[in-house]
mmCIF file of C-alpha atoms in Angstrom:
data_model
loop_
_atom_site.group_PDB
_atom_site.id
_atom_site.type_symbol
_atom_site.label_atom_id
_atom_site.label_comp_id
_atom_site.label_asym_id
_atom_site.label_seq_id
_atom_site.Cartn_x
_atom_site.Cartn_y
_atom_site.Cartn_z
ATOM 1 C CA UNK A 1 0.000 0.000 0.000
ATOM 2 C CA UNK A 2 2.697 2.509 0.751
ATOM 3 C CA UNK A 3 4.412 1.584 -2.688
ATOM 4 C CA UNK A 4 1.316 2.715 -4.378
ATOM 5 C CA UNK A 5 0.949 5.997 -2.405
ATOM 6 C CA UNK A 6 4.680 6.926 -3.031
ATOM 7 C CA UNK A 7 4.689 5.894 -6.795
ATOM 8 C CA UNK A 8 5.213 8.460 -9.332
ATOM 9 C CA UNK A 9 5.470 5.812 -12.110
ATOM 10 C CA UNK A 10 2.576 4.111 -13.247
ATOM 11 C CA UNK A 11 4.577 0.838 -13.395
ATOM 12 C CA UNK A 12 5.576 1.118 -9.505
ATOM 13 C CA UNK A 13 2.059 1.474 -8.727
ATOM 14 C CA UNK A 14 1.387 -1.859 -11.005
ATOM 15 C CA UNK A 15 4.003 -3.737 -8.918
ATOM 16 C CA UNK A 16 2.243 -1.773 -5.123
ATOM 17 C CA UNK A 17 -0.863 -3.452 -5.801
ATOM 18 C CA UNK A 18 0.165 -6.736 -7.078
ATOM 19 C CA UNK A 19 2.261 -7.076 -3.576
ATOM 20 C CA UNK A 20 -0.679 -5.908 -2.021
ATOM 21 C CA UNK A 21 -2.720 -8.734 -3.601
ATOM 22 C CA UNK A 22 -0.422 -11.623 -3.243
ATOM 23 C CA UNK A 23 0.409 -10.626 1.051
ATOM 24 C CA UNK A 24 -4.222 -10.997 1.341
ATOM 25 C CA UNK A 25 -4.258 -14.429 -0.129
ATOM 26 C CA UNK A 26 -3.233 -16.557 2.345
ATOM 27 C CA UNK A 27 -5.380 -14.377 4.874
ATOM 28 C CA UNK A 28 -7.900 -15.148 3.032
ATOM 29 C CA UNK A 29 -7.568 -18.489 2.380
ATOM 30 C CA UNK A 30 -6.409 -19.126 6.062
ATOM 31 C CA UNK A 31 -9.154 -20.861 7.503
ATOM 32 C CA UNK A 32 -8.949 -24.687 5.733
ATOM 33 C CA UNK A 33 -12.397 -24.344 4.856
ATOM 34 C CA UNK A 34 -13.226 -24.946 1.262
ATOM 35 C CA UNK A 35 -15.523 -21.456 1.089
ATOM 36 C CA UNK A 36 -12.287 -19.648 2.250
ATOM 37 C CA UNK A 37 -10.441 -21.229 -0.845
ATOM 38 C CA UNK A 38 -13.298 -20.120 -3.159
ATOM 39 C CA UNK A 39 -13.299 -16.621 -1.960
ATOM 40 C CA UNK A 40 -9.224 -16.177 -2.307
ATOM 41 C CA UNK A 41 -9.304 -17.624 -5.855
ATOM 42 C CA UNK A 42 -12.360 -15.216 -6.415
ATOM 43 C CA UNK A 43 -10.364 -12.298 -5.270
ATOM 44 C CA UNK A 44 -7.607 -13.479 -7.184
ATOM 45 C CA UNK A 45 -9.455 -13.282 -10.170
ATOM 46 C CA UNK A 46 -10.864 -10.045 -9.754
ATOM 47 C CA UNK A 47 -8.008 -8.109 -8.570
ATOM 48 C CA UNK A 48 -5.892 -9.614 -11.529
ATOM 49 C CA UNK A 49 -7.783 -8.914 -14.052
ATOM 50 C CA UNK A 50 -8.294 -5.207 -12.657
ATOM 51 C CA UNK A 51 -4.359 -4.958 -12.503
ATOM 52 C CA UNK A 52 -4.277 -6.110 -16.115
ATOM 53 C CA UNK A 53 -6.929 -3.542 -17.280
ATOM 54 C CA UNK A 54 -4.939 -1.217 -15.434
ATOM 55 C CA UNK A 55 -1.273 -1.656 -16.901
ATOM 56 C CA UNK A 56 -3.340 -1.625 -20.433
ATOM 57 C CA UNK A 57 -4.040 1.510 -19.655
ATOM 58 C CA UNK A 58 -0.984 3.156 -18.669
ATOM 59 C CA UNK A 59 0.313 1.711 -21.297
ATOM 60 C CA UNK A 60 -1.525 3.139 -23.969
ATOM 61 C CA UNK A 61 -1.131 6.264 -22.002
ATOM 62 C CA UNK A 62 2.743 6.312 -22.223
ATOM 63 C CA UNK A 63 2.671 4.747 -26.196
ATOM 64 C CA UNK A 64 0.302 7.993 -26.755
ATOM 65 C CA UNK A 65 1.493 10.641 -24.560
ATOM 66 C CA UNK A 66 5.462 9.580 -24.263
ATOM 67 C CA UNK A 67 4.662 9.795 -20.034
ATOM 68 C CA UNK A 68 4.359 6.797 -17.389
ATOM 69 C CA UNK A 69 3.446 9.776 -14.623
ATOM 70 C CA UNK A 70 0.784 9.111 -12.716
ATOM 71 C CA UNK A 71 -0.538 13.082 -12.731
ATOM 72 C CA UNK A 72 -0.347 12.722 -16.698
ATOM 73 C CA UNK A 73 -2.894 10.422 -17.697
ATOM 74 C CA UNK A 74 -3.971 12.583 -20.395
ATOM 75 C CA UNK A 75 -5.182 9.887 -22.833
ATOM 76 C CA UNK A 76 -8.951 10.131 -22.725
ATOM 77 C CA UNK A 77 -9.275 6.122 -23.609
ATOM 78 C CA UNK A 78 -6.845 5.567 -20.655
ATOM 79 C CA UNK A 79 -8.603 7.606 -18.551
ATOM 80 C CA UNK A 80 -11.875 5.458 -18.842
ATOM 81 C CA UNK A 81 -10.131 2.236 -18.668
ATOM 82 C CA UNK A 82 -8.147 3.390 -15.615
ATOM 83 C CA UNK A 83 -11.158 4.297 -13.839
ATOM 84 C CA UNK A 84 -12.596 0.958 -14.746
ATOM 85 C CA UNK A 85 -10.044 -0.892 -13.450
ATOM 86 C CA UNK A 86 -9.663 0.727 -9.975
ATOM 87 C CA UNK A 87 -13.372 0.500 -9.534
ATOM 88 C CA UNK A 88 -13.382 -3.248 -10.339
ATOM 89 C CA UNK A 89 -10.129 -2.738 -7.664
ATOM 90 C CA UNK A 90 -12.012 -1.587 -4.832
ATOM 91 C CA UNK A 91 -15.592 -3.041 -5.673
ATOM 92 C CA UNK A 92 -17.237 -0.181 -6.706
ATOM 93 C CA UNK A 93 -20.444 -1.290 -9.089
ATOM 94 C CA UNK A 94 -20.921 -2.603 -11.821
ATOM 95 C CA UNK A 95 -17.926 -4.551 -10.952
ATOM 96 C CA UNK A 96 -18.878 -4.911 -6.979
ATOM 97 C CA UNK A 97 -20.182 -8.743 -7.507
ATOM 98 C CA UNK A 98 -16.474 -10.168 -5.601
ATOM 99 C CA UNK A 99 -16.925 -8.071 -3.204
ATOM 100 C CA UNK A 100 -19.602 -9.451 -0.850
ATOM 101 C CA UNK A 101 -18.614 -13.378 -1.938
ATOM 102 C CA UNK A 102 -15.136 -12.742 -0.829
ATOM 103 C CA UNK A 103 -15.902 -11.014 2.744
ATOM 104 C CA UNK A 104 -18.396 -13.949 3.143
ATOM 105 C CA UNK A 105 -15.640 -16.232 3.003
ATOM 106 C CA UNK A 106 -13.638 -14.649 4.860
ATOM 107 C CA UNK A 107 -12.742 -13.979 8.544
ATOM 108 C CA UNK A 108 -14.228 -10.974 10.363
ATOM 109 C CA UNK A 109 -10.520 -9.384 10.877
ATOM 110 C CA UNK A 110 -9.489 -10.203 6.669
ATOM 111 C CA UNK A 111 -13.237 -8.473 6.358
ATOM 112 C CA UNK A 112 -12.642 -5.477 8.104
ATOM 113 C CA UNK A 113 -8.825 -5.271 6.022
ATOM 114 C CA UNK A 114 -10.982 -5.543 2.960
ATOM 115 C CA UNK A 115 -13.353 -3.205 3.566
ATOM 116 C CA UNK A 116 -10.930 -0.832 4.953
ATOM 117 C CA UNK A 117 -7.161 -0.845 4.158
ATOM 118 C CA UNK A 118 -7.337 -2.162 0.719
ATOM 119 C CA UNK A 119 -9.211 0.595 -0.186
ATOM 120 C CA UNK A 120 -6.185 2.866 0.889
ATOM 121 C CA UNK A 121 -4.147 2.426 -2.349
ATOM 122 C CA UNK A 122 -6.828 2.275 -5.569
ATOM 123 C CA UNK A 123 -8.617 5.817 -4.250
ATOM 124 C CA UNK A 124 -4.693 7.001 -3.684
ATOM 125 C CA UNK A 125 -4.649 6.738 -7.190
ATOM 126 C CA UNK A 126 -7.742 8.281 -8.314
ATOM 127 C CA UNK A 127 -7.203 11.184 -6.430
ATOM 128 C CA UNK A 128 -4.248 11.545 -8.245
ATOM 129 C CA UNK A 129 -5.825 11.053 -11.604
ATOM 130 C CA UNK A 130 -8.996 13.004 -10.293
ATOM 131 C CA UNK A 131 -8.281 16.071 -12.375
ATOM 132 C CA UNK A 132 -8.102 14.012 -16.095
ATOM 133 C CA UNK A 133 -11.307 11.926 -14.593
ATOM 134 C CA UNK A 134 -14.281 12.434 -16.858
ATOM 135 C CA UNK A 135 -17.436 13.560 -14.412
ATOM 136 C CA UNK A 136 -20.255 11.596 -16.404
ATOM 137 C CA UNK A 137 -18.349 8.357 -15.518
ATOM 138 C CA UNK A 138 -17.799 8.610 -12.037
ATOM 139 C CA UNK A 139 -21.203 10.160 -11.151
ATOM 140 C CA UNK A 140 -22.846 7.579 -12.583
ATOM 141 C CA UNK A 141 -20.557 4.389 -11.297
ATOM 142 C CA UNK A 142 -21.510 6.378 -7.561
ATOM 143 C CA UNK A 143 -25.270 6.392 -8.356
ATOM 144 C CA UNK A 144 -25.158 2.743 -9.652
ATOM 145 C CA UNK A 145 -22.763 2.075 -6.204
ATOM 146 C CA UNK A 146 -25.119 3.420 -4.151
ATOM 147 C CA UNK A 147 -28.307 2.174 -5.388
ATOM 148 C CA UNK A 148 -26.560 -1.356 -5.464
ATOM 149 C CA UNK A 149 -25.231 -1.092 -2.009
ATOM 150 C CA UNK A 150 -28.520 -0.022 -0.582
ATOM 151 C CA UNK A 151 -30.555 -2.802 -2.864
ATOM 152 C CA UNK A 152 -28.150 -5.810 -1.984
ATOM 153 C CA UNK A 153 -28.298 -5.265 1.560
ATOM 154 C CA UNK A 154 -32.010 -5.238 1.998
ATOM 155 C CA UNK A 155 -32.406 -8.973 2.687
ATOM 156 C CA UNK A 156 -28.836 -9.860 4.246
ATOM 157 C CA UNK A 157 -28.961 -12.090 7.096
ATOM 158 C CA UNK A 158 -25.279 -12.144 7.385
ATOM 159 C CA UNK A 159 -23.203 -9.406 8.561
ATOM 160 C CA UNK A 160 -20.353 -9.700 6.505
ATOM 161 C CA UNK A 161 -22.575 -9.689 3.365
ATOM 162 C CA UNK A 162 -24.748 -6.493 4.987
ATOM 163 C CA UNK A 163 -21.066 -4.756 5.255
ATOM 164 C CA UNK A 164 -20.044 -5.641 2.224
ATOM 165 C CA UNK A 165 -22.891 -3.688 0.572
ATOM 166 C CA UNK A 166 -22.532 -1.220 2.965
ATOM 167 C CA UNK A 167 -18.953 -0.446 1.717
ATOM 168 C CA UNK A 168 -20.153 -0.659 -1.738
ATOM 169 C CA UNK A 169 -22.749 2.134 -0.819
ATOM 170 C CA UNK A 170 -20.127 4.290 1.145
ATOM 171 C CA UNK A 171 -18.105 4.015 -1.946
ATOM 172 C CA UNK A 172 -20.433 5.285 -4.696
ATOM 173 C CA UNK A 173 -20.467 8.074 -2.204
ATOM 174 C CA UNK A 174 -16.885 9.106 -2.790
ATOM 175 C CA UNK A 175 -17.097 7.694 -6.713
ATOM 176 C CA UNK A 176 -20.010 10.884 -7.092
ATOM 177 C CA UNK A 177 -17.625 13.384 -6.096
ATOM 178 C CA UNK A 178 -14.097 12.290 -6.712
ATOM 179 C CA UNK A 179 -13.663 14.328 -10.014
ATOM 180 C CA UNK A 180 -15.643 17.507 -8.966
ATOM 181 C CA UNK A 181 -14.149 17.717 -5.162
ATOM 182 C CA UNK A 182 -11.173 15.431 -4.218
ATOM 183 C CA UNK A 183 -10.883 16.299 -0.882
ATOM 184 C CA UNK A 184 -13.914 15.718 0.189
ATOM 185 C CA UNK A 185 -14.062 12.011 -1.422
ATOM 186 C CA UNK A 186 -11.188 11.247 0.321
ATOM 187 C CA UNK A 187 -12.747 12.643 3.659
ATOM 188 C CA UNK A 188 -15.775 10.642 3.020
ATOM 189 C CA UNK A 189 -13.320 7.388 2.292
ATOM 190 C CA UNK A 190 -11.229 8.112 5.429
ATOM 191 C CA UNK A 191 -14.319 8.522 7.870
ATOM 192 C CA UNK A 192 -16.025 5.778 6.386
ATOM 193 C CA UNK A 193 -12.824 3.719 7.443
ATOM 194 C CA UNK A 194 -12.994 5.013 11.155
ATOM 195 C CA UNK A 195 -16.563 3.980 11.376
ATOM 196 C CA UNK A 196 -16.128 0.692 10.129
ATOM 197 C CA UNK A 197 -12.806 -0.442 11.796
ATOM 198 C CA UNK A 198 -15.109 -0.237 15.591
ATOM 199 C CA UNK A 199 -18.113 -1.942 14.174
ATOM 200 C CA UNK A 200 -15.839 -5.212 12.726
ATOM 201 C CA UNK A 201 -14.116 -5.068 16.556
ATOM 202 C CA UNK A 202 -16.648 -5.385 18.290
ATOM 203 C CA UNK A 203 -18.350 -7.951 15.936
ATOM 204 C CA UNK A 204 -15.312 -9.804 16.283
ATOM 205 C CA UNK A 205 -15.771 -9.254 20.265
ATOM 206 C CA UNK A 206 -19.088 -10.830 20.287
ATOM 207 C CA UNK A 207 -18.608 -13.336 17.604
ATOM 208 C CA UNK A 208 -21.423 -12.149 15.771
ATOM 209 C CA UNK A 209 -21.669 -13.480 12.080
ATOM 210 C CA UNK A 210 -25.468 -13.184 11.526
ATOM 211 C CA UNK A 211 -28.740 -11.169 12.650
ATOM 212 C CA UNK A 212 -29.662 -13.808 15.033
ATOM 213 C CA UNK A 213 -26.418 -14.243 16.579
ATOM 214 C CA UNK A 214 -26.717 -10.193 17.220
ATOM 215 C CA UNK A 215 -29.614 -10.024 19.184
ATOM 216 C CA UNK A 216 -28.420 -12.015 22.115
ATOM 217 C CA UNK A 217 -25.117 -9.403 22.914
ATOM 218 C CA UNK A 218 -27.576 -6.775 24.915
ATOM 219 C CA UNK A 219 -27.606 -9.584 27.993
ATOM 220 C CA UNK A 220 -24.156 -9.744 28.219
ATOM 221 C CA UNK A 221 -22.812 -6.914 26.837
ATOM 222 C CA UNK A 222 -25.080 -4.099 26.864
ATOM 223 C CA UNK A 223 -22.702 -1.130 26.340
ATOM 224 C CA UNK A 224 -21.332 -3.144 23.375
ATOM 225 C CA UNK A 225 -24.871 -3.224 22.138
ATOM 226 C CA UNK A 226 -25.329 0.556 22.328
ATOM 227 C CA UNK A 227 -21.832 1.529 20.914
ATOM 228 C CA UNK A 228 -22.810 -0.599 17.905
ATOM 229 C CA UNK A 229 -26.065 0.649 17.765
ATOM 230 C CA UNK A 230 -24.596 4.160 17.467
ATOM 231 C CA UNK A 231 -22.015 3.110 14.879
ATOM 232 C CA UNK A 232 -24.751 1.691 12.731
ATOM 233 C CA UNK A 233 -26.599 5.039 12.372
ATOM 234 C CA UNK A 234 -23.668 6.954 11.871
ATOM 235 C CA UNK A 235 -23.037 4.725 9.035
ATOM 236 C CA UNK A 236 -26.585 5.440 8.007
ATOM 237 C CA UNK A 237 -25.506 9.443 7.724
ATOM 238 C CA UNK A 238 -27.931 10.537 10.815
ATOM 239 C CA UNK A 239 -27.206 14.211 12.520
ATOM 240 C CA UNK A 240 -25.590 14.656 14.638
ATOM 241 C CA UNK A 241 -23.282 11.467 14.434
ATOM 242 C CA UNK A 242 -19.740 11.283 12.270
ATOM 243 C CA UNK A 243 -21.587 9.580 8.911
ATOM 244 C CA UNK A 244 -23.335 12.532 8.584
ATOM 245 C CA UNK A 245 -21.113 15.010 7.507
ATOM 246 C CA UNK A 246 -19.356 13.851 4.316
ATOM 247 C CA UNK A 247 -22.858 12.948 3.090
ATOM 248 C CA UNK A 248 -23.927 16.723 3.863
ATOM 249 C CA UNK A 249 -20.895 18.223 2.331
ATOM 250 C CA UNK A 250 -20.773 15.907 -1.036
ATOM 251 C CA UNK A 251 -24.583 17.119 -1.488
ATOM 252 C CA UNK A 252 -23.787 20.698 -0.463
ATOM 253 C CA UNK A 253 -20.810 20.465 -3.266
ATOM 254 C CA UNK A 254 -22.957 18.636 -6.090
ATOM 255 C CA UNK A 255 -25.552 21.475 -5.499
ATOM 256 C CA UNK A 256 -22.976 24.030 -5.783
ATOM 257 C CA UNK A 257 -21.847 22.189 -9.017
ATOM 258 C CA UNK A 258 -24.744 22.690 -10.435
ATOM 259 C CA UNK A 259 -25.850 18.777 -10.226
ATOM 260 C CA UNK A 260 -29.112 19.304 -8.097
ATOM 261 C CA UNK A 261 -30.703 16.708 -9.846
ATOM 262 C CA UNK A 262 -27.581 13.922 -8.804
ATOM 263 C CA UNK A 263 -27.456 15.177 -5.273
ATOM 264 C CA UNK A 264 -31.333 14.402 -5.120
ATOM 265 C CA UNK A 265 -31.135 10.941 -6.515
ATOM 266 C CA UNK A 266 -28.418 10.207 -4.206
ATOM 267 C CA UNK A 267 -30.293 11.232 -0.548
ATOM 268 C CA UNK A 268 -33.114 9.074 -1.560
ATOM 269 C CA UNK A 269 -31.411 6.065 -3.300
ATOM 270 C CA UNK A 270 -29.238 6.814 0.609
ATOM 271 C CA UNK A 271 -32.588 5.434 2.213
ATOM 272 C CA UNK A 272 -32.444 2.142 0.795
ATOM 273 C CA UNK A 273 -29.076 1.808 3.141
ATOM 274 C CA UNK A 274 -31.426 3.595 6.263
ATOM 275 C CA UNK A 275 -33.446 0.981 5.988
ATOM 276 C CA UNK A 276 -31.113 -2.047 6.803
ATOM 277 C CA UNK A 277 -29.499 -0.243 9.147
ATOM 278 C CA UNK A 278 -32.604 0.447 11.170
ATOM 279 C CA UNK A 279 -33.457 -2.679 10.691
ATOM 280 C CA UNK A 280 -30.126 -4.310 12.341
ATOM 281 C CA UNK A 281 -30.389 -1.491 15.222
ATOM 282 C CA UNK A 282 -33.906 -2.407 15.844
ATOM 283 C CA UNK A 283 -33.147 -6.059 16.118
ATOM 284 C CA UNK A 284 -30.103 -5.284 18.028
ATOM 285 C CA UNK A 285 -31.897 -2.786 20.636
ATOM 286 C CA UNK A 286 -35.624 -2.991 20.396
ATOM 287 C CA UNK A 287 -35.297 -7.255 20.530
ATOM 288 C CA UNK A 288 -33.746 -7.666 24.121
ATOM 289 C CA UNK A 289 -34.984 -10.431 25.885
ATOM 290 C CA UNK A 290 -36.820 -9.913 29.489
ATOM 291 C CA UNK A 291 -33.624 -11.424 31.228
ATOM 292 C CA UNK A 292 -30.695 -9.382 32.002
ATOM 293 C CA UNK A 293 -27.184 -10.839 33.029
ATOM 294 C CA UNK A 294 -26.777 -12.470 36.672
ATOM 295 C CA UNK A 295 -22.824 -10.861 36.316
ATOM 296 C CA UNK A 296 -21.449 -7.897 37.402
ATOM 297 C CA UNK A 297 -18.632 -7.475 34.752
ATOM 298 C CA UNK A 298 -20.704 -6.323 31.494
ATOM 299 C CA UNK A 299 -18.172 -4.960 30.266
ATOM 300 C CA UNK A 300 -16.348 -8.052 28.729
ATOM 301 C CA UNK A 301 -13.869 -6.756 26.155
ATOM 302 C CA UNK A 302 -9.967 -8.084 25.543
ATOM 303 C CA UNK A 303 -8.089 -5.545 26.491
ATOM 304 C CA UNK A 304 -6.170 -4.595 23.033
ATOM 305 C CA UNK A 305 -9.894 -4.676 21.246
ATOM 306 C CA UNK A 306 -11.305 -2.541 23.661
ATOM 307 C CA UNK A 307 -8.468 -0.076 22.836
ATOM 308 C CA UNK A 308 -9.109 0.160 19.458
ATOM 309 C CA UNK A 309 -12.984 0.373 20.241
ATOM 310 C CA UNK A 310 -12.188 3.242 22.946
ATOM 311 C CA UNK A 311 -9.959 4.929 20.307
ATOM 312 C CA UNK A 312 -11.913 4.870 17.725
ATOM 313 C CA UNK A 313 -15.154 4.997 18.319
ATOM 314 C CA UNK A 314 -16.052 8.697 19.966
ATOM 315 C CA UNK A 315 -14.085 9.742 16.774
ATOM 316 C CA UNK A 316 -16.778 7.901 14.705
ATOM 317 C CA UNK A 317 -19.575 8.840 16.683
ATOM 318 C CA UNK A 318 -19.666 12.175 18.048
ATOM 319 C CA UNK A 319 -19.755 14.859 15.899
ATOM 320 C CA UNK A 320 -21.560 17.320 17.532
ATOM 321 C CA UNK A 321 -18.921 19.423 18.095
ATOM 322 C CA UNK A 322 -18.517 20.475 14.420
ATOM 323 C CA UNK A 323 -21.670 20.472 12.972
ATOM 324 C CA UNK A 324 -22.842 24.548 13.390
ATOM 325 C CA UNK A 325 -19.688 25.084 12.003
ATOM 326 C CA UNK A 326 -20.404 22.856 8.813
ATOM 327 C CA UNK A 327 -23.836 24.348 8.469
ATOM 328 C CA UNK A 328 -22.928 28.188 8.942
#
C-alpha cells in the first residue's frame, strides 16, 4: 500500500498493488475451509484482471502521450479504462459482484482489512488522476454504487454480506464526487474507514456473524450493544453522528456544481441503506430479551480490542462538536 501511495510511475504502482494482492491471499484463504479457498481464488481473479486492465491503460497512455506519470494520464481512452479498473479494484459497481462473496468467506478481521485498508491504495490513485477523470463516468458508477449497495443489503442475514454492501454504498459516495471535489471524497473514504474499523471489533468481540447471533449481545454486553447501535446510524448518515457530515458536504458540493438533480437521486437512493441499518439497530436494541445478566462485569472486552474500540469509536460517533460550524 505505501508503494502505491509513493509511486510516481505508473509501473511502480502496477508492482504496489500486485504485492498488495499476493500478502491478502493466504489471509484469506487461512481458515482450511473450502468457502475460504473459493473466496481467495475469487479475489484473485478479480483483482488480476483489474491490474491487467490497469497496466493496459498506462500503457496506452505512455505509447500515446510519451509519459508513465501518474498526474499525466492525459489519454482520454486511458482515462476510462483506468477508472474501470480501480473501480473493479475496490468493488465499486458494476464490478462490486467479488466483493460481498469474498468477505463472506472470509474472517471478520481479513473483512474489516478488505473493507478498509485495501481501499487505501486504488482511491490514492484516483485522487491523483482526479483532475483528467471524466465527471459523467464517475457520477454515474456512484449512483449505480449506491443504489446497489442499498438494494443488496435489503435482505442480508449475514453481517459480513450487509457490510459488504454497505462499503459498496459508502463508496459510490466518494465515486459521485471524486472528479468535482477530491478532498472531500477522500474525507468521506477516510471517515467511512474510522466507522467501520469499531463496528468489525466489536463484531469480532461478540462473535457475531449473523442477525440472530446479534440479538443475544444486549444480555451480556449491553454497552457493546449501544456503541454498535450508534455506529450503525452513523453509518446510516444521521445528525448529529460522524456519517453525517461527508454525506452533507458531497450534497452541499454537487448542489454548488450545479448537479441538483444527482445530489437528489443520491439522498433518496441513501434510504435504501437507512433501511437495513434500522433494521439491524432495531433487532439489536428494540429485541432484548426480558432477562438481564446475573454478572457484574458487562463490560467483557480483551483488552487490546477494547483499545481500538475506545480509540476509535467517539471519533466515529460524536460529531456534535462540528456540525454549526459545517452548516454556517
Amino acid at each position: 500500500t505505501l508503494t502505491v501511495t509513493s509511486a510516481n510511475h505508473w509501473m511502480t504502482a502496477w508492482l504496489g498493488l500486485e504485492l498488495n494482492m499476493i500478502s491478502i491471499l493466504p489471509m484469506i484463504a487461512k481458515q482450511k475451509h473450502p468457502r475460504s479457498t473459493e473466496a481467495a481464488t475469487k479475489y484473485f481473479l478479480t483483482q488480476a484482471t483489474a491490474s491487467a486492465l490497469m497496466l493496459f491503460a498506462s500503457t496506452i497512455n505512455a505509447w500515446q502521450t510519451g509519459s508513465w506519470n501518474i498526474m499525466q494520464l492525459n489519454n482520454k481512452l486511458s482515462c476510462i479504462l483506468m477508472i474501470a479498473a480501480l473501480a473493479m479494484k475496490m468493488g465499486a459497481a458494476p464490478t462490486h459482484f467479488w466483493l460481498p462473496e469474498v468477505m463472506q468467506g472470509t474472517t471478520l478481521a481479513t473483512a474489516l482489512l478488505i473493507t478498509t485498508w485495501q481501499k487505501i491504495a486504488p482511491i490514492t490513485l484516483l485522487y491523483m488522476i482526479s483532475n483528467h477523470t471524466e465527471p459523467t463516468i464517475t457520477l454515474t458508477i456512484g449512483l449505480l454504487s449506491i443504489l446497489v449497495g442499498g438494494w443488496g443489503g435489503f435482505n442480508q442475514t449475514q453481517l459480513r454480506k450487509m457490510m459488504a454492501y454497505s462499503s459498496i454504498a459508502h463508496l459510490g459516495w466518494t465515486m459521485t464526487v471524486i472528479s468535482i471535489v477530491p478532498n472531500t471524497a477522500l474525507t468521506n473514504i477516510i471517515i467511512y474507514m474510522i466507522m467501520s474499523a469499531p463496528f468489525f471489533t466489536l463484531l469480532m468481540t461478540t462473535a457475531s456473524k449473523t442477525l440472530q447471533t446479534m440479538t443475544t449481545t444486549w444480555t451480556h454486553t449491553p454497552t457493546t450493544t449501544i456503541i454498535l447501535m450508534l455506529l450503525l446510524l452513523s453509518m446510516a448518515g444521521l445528525p448529529p453522528l460522524t456519517g453525517f457530515t461527508p454525506k452533507l458536504l458531497i450534497l452541499d458540493n454537487l448542489v454548488a456544481h450545479k448537479l441538483t438533480t444527482t445530489a437528489a437521486t443520491m439522498a433518496i437512493l441513501s434510504l435504501l441503506s437507512l433501511t437495513f441499518y434500522l433494521r439491524t439497530t432495531y433487532l439489536l436494541t428494540s429485541t432484548a430479551p426480558p432477562t438481564t445478566t446475573q454478572s457484574t462485569t458487562t463490560w467483557r472486552l480483551k483488552p487490546h480490542q477494547s483499545q481500538i474500540t475506545a480509540l476509535l469509536a467517539p471519533i466515529a460517533l460524536f460529531n456534535i462538536t462540528i456540525l454549526p460550524a459545517l452548516l454556517m
